[in-house]
Every structure is written in C-alpha cells, then in structure tokens.
Amino acid sequence: MIERISVEIEMNQSWRYASGTAMERFANGLRQRRIEALRCGGCGRRYLPPRPFCGNCHLRLDEWIPVSDQGVVEAWTVVYLPFLDGRTGEVRKGPYGMALIRLDGADTTLNHYLAEADPTRLAVGLRARAVWRDELRGAIDDIRHFEVLR
Amino acid sequence: MIREESIRIPFRYAAGQAGSLFLAALRDQNRILGSRCSACARTFAPARPYCPECGADKLAVVAIGPGAALVSWTEVPGRGVFGLVRPDGADTAMLHKVMGPSNELRVGARLRAVFAAERKGDIADLAGFEPETRAPR
C-alpha cells in the first residue's frame, strides 16, 4: 500500500495594472459614494461598470451619467461551497448570495454580493440597495454587498 | 490609475502514486527517485506514473542522483538561482534551486543534492543542489 501524500501550497499572487481612464473615473466616484455609468451616443446603452467602447456600436464612450445605488436583481445564486474571494484571496465562507444587479439608470448589470443567503427569500425582480463600507478606497468592494429591499 | 492588488491562493493536491513515492523517499531516505521506462529505455526525473515518450505505464522506480549535472540556470533577483538539473542516472532534468553564486556556475557543472534538515514529504525536502566543489555541509 502506497502512502498517499497530498501537497499543500500557498501562492501569493500580486500584480499591478493600469485601470484605464473609464475605470479610474468609476473608482474615484465610488470613493465619494457616487456611481457613474458611460452612455453610448450611438445606441443609448448605459454601461455599468463603465467600459470605454460600446459593445454594440464600437463607438468610444465619454458621456458620463449618474446612476442610483439601488436597482433590480436580474439574476441571483446562493454559493454554498467555500471559495476564494477573487478580490482578497481569502476563503469566503458559504452560504452567501450573489447577484447580477441592474442599477436604476443603467442598462447592464453589476456582479456583486448579496446580504441575503436564503434562497427562499430571493427572486428575480427584487429591489436591492448598495451597502457601503465606512472606509472607502476607490474600489468595487467599497460596496460591501447589496441588501434586498422588502 | 495604477492598481496594486494581491491575493493568497492556498491549494492542496494529491501527489499521486509516483509523486507520493518520490516525496516519501525524499523525506525518509534522502533519496531522489526517478522512473525508468523499459520500453524506450529512458529514465525520468522525478518519478512519474507513465512514460511521456512512449506512453508505457509500467515504469520501474529507480534511485537517481545525488550527483547531478547543471543543464541550464537563471537567477531571480532576491530569490536566488534556479536551474534545470539532471540527476545522475536520469535522462531528463528537473527544475530546482541551485545554491551558490551564479558566477561559479557553468552548463555541465557538477552538482550534488542537498537535503533539508527537517523534512515533511514536500519538494522542499530537497533543499536544492550545490556545486560538488563545495565542502559538504
């Protein structure tokens, strides 16, 4: 009988990247609890998170519009398997809710955490509101999660 | 805006049959194990479950090293020298740490395996390879 060895490894992955002008303005807005989307002058689609070019028209986008920190749950799931939080590398214990949320004033959805993890209390179409952290650093996790409005 | 971010990625994998033998031999016997394919007469370092050349899966486990030859190396600033090291008796090289200043290294340089004092069934049980010209520790 062969001894079965399992190997434990912990990698530290660090990186630097240029956020680009659109994400820079978006991130700086978050620091002031301000959410802004980019609107396409060609088709009118309002992108949140903002992107520099329209996926439909391929036009360069530069028209910034304010967006609410409340919106509609367009899709949701509850995660039961503990998994690495992609922003910290720390294990995020389940269960936790995740949703694609379309904020009022935007046409695309934002992928974020939900405060609610009970699937019997979640549904497409529910209203949700951003819960901001006390300390804002200009990043998407300045929003801790979204809470469902009942 | 330049973002600097960092995440931890912990994971665990099963070393498998050949990998477990290899790691246990490092830990318990101060020995490096390779696999010899009788079909194509090659010996691979480290031990592996099947022959990457001809696909045969009945490989014999053989001891290789502790002497070795340096095939190639590079220096990573702040982290030392890493080399492709071919243990004696093997036809392939393995990537591992090479001790000593890089200006003493040459392709073909003779090295020997250095085992860690504390071993736990991990590739780090083999601390690295050092030039044979050095006094043994």
Coordinates of C-alpha atoms in Angstrom, one line a residue:
Chain A
M1 CA 0.0 0.0 0.0
I2 CA 1.5 3.3 -1.1
E3 CA 1.3 6.2 1.3
R4 CA -0.7 8.9 -0.3
I5 CA 0.8 12.2 0.1
S6 CA -1.0 15.5 -0.5
V7 CA 0.9 18.6 -1.1
E8 CA -0.2 21.9 0.4
I9 CA 0.9 25.0 -1.3
E10 CA 0.1 28.7 -0.8
M11 CA 0.9 31.0 -3.6
N12 CA 0.9 34.7 -3.2
Q13 CA -0.2 36.4 -6.4
S14 CA 0.3 40.1 -6.7
W15 CA 0.0 42.3 -9.6
R16 CA -0.2 45.9 -10.8
Y17 CA -2.4 47.0 -13.7
A18 CA -3.4 50.3 -15.2
S19 CA -7.2 50.5 -14.6
G20 CA -7.8 52.7 -17.7
T21 CA -9.5 56.0 -17.8
A22 CA -13.0 54.7 -17.6
M23 CA -12.4 52.5 -14.5
E24 CA -10.3 55.3 -12.9
R25 CA -13.2 57.7 -13.0
F26 CA -15.6 55.0 -11.8
A27 CA -13.4 54.1 -8.9
N28 CA -12.8 57.7 -7.9
G29 CA -16.5 58.2 -7.9
L30 CA -17.0 55.2 -5.6
R31 CA -14.8 56.8 -3.0
Q32 CA -17.5 59.5 -2.8
R33 CA -20.3 57.0 -2.9
R34 CA -21.0 58.1 -6.4
I35 CA -21.8 55.6 -9.1
E36 CA -21.5 56.7 -12.7
A37 CA -22.1 54.9 -16.0
L38 CA -21.0 55.5 -19.5
R39 CA -23.7 56.1 -22.1
C40 CA -23.3 55.3 -25.8
G41 CA -24.1 58.2 -28.1
G42 CA -25.0 55.8 -30.8
C43 CA -27.4 53.3 -29.3
G44 CA -28.1 54.9 -25.9
R45 CA -27.0 51.9 -24.0
R46 CA -25.7 52.8 -20.5
Y47 CA -22.8 50.7 -19.3
L48 CA -22.2 49.9 -15.7
P49 CA -19.5 49.0 -14.9
P50 CA -18.4 51.6 -17.4
R51 CA -16.4 50.5 -20.5
P52 CA -14.5 52.6 -22.9
F53 CA -16.2 51.3 -26.0
C54 CA -19.8 50.3 -26.8
G55 CA -20.1 46.6 -27.4
N56 CA -22.9 47.1 -29.9
C57 CA -21.7 50.2 -31.9
H58 CA -17.9 50.1 -31.2
L59 CA -18.1 53.8 -30.5
R60 CA -15.8 55.4 -28.0
L61 CA -17.8 56.3 -24.9
D62 CA -17.4 59.6 -23.0
E63 CA -20.8 60.6 -21.8
W64 CA -20.9 60.1 -18.0
I65 CA -24.3 59.8 -16.3
P66 CA -25.2 59.3 -12.7
V67 CA -26.7 56.0 -11.6
S68 CA -28.6 55.2 -8.4
D69 CA -27.1 52.9 -5.8
Q70 CA -30.4 51.0 -5.9
G71 CA -31.6 48.6 -8.6
V72 CA -33.2 45.3 -9.6
V73 CA -31.9 41.8 -9.1
E74 CA -31.7 40.4 -12.6
A75 CA -30.2 37.0 -11.6
W76 CA -29.0 35.5 -8.3
T77 CA -27.5 32.4 -6.8
V78 CA -26.5 31.2 -3.4
V79 CA -23.0 29.9 -3.0
Y80 CA -22.6 27.0 -0.5
L81 CA -19.1 25.9 -1.4
P82 CA -16.4 27.9 0.5
F83 CA -14.4 29.6 -2.2
L84 CA -11.7 32.1 -2.7
D85 CA -12.9 35.7 -2.8
G86 CA -11.3 36.9 -6.1
R87 CA -10.6 40.3 -4.6
T88 CA -8.8 39.2 -1.4
G89 CA -7.7 35.6 -1.9
E90 CA -9.3 34.8 1.4
V91 CA -11.8 32.0 1.7
R92 CA -15.3 33.4 1.7
K93 CA -17.4 31.1 3.9
G94 CA -20.7 30.0 2.4
P95 CA -23.6 30.3 2.2
Y96 CA -23.6 33.7 0.6
G97 CA -25.7 35.3 -2.1
M98 CA -24.5 36.7 -5.3
A99 CA -26.5 38.7 -7.9
L100 CA -26.4 40.5 -11.2
I101 CA -27.9 43.8 -10.3
R102 CA -29.1 46.4 -12.8
L103 CA -28.9 49.8 -11.0
D104 CA -31.5 52.4 -11.8
G105 CA -30.2 54.4 -14.7
A106 CA -28.1 51.6 -16.2
D107 CA -28.8 49.0 -18.9
T108 CA -26.1 46.5 -17.9
T109 CA -25.7 44.5 -14.7
L110 CA -23.1 44.6 -11.9
N111 CA -22.0 41.4 -10.4
H112 CA -21.9 41.7 -6.6
Y113 CA -22.6 40.0 -3.2
L114 CA -26.0 39.9 -1.6
A115 CA -26.6 40.3 2.2
E116 CA -29.3 37.7 1.8
A117 CA -28.3 34.0 1.5
D118 CA -31.7 32.3 2.0
P119 CA -32.9 31.1 -1.5
T120 CA -36.5 31.1 -0.4
R121 CA -36.2 34.9 0.1
L122 CA -34.6 35.7 -3.2
A123 CA -36.2 36.3 -6.5
V124 CA -35.5 37.9 -9.9
G125 CA -37.1 41.4 -9.9
L126 CA -36.4 42.2 -6.2
R127 CA -35.2 45.6 -5.4
A128 CA -31.7 45.9 -3.8
R129 CA -29.6 48.7 -2.4
A130 CA -25.8 49.1 -2.1
V131 CA -24.4 48.9 1.5
W132 CA -21.3 51.0 1.6
R133 CA -18.3 50.4 3.7
D134 CA -17.3 53.0 6.3
E135 CA -13.9 53.3 4.8
L136 CA -13.9 54.0 1.0
R137 CA -10.8 53.3 -1.0
G138 CA -12.0 53.6 -4.6
A139 CA -12.7 50.0 -5.5
I140 CA -15.7 47.9 -6.3
D141 CA -15.7 46.4 -2.8
D142 CA -16.3 49.9 -1.4
I143 CA -19.8 48.4 -1.7
R144 CA -19.8 45.6 0.9
H145 CA -22.8 44.0 -0.6
F146 CA -26.4 44.7 -1.7
E147 CA -29.3 44.3 0.7
V148 CA -32.7 43.3 -0.6
L149 CA -35.4 45.9 0.0
R150 CA -38.5 44.3 1.3
Chain B
M1 CA -4.7 54.9 -12.0
I2 CA -2.4 52.0 -11.3
R3 CA -3.9 49.4 -9.1
E4 CA -1.8 47.1 -6.9
E5 CA -3.5 44.0 -5.7
S6 CA -2.6 40.8 -4.1
I7 CA -4.4 37.6 -3.3
R8 CA -3.5 34.4 -1.4
I9 CA -4.1 31.2 -3.3
P10 CA -3.9 28.2 -1.0
F11 CA -4.4 24.8 -2.5
R12 CA -3.8 21.1 -2.0
Y13 CA -3.2 18.4 -4.5
A14 CA -2.8 14.7 -4.4
A15 CA 0.8 13.8 -5.4
G16 CA -0.4 10.6 -6.9
Q17 CA 1.3 7.2 -6.8
A18 CA 4.6 8.1 -8.4
G19 CA 4.7 11.6 -6.7
S20 CA 3.9 10.1 -3.3
L21 CA 6.8 7.6 -3.7
F22 CA 9.1 10.4 -4.8
L23 CA 8.2 12.6 -1.8
A24 CA 8.3 9.8 0.7
A25 CA 11.8 8.9 -0.5
L26 CA 13.0 12.5 -0.1
R27 CA 11.6 12.6 3.4
D28 CA 12.6 9.2 4.7
Q29 CA 15.6 8.1 2.7
N30 CA 17.4 11.2 1.4
R31 CA 17.0 9.7 -2.0
I32 CA 15.7 11.1 -5.3
L33 CA 13.6 8.7 -7.2
G34 CA 13.1 8.6 -10.9
S35 CA 11.2 6.3 -13.2
R36 CA 12.7 4.0 -15.8
C37 CA 10.8 3.1 -18.9
S38 CA 11.9 -0.4 -20.1
A39 CA 10.1 0.1 -23.4
C40 CA 12.1 3.1 -24.6
A41 CA 15.0 2.9 -22.1
R42 CA 14.7 6.3 -20.7
T43 CA 14.9 7.4 -17.1
F44 CA 12.8 10.3 -16.0
A45 CA 13.4 12.7 -13.1
P46 CA 11.4 12.9 -10.9
A47 CA 9.4 9.7 -10.7
R48 CA 6.3 9.7 -12.8
P49 CA 3.3 7.4 -13.4
Y50 CA 3.8 6.8 -17.1
C51 CA 6.3 7.4 -19.9
P52 CA 5.9 10.8 -21.6
E53 CA 7.8 9.5 -24.6
C54 CA 6.1 6.2 -25.4
G55 CA 3.1 6.1 -23.1
A56 CA 4.0 3.0 -21.3
D57 CA 2.6 2.9 -17.8
K58 CA 4.7 0.1 -16.2
L59 CA 7.7 2.1 -15.1
A60 CA 10.3 0.9 -12.7
V61 CA 11.2 3.2 -9.8
V62 CA 14.9 3.8 -9.6
A63 CA 17.1 5.9 -7.4
I64 CA 18.9 8.8 -9.2
G65 CA 21.4 11.3 -8.0
P66 CA 22.5 12.6 -5.6
G67 CA 25.2 13.8 -8.0
A68 CA 23.8 15.8 -10.9
A69 CA 24.7 18.0 -13.9
L70 CA 23.5 21.5 -14.5
V71 CA 21.7 21.8 -17.8
S72 CA 20.7 25.4 -17.6
W73 CA 20.0 28.1 -15.0
T74 CA 18.7 31.6 -14.3
E75 CA 19.0 34.0 -11.5
V76 CA 15.9 35.5 -9.9
P77 CA 16.8 38.8 -8.2
G78 CA 16.2 38.4 -4.5
R79 CA 15.3 34.7 -4.7
G80 CA 18.5 33.0 -5.8
V81 CA 19.3 30.7 -8.7
F82 CA 17.0 28.2 -10.3
G83 CA 18.3 25.5 -12.6
L84 CA 17.4 22.6 -14.7
V85 CA 19.3 19.9 -13.0
R86 CA 19.8 16.4 -14.4
P87 CA 20.4 13.9 -11.6
D88 CA 23.0 11.2 -12.4
G89 CA 21.2 8.2 -13.9
A90 CA 18.3 10.3 -15.4
D91 CA 17.8 11.4 -18.9
T92 CA 15.7 14.4 -18.1
A93 CA 16.2 17.5 -15.9
M94 CA 14.2 18.8 -13.0
L95 CA 13.7 22.5 -12.1
H96 CA 15.1 23.2 -8.6
K97 CA 17.0 25.7 -6.6
V98 CA 20.8 25.9 -7.2
M99 CA 22.9 27.1 -4.3
G100 CA 25.9 29.3 -4.5
P101 CA 26.7 32.4 -6.6
S102 CA 25.7 32.2 -10.2
N103 CA 29.1 33.3 -11.4
E104 CA 30.5 29.9 -10.3
L105 CA 28.0 28.0 -12.4
R106 CA 28.6 26.6 -15.9
V107 CA 26.5 24.5 -18.2
G108 CA 27.5 20.9 -17.3
A109 CA 28.7 21.9 -13.8
R110 CA 28.7 19.0 -11.4
L111 CA 26.2 19.4 -8.5
R112 CA 25.0 17.4 -5.6
A113 CA 21.7 17.2 -3.9
V114 CA 21.3 18.9 -0.5
F115 CA 18.5 17.7 1.7
A116 CA 16.7 19.8 4.2
A117 CA 17.3 19.1 7.9
E118 CA 13.6 19.0 8.6
R119 CA 11.6 17.1 6.1
K120 CA 7.9 16.6 5.7
G121 CA 7.2 15.0 2.4
D122 CA 7.4 18.1 0.2
I123 CA 9.6 19.1 -2.7
A124 CA 11.4 21.5 -0.3
D125 CA 12.7 18.4 1.5
L126 CA 15.2 18.6 -1.3
A127 CA 16.7 21.9 -0.4
G128 CA 18.5 22.3 -3.7
F129 CA 21.7 21.4 -5.5
E130 CA 25.1 22.8 -4.7
P131 CA 28.4 22.7 -6.7
E132 CA 30.3 19.5 -5.9
T133 CA 33.4 21.6 -5.4
R134 CA 32.0 23.0 -2.2
A135 CA 32.9 21.3 1.0
P136 CA 30.0 19.1 2.1
R137 CA 28.0 20.6 4.9

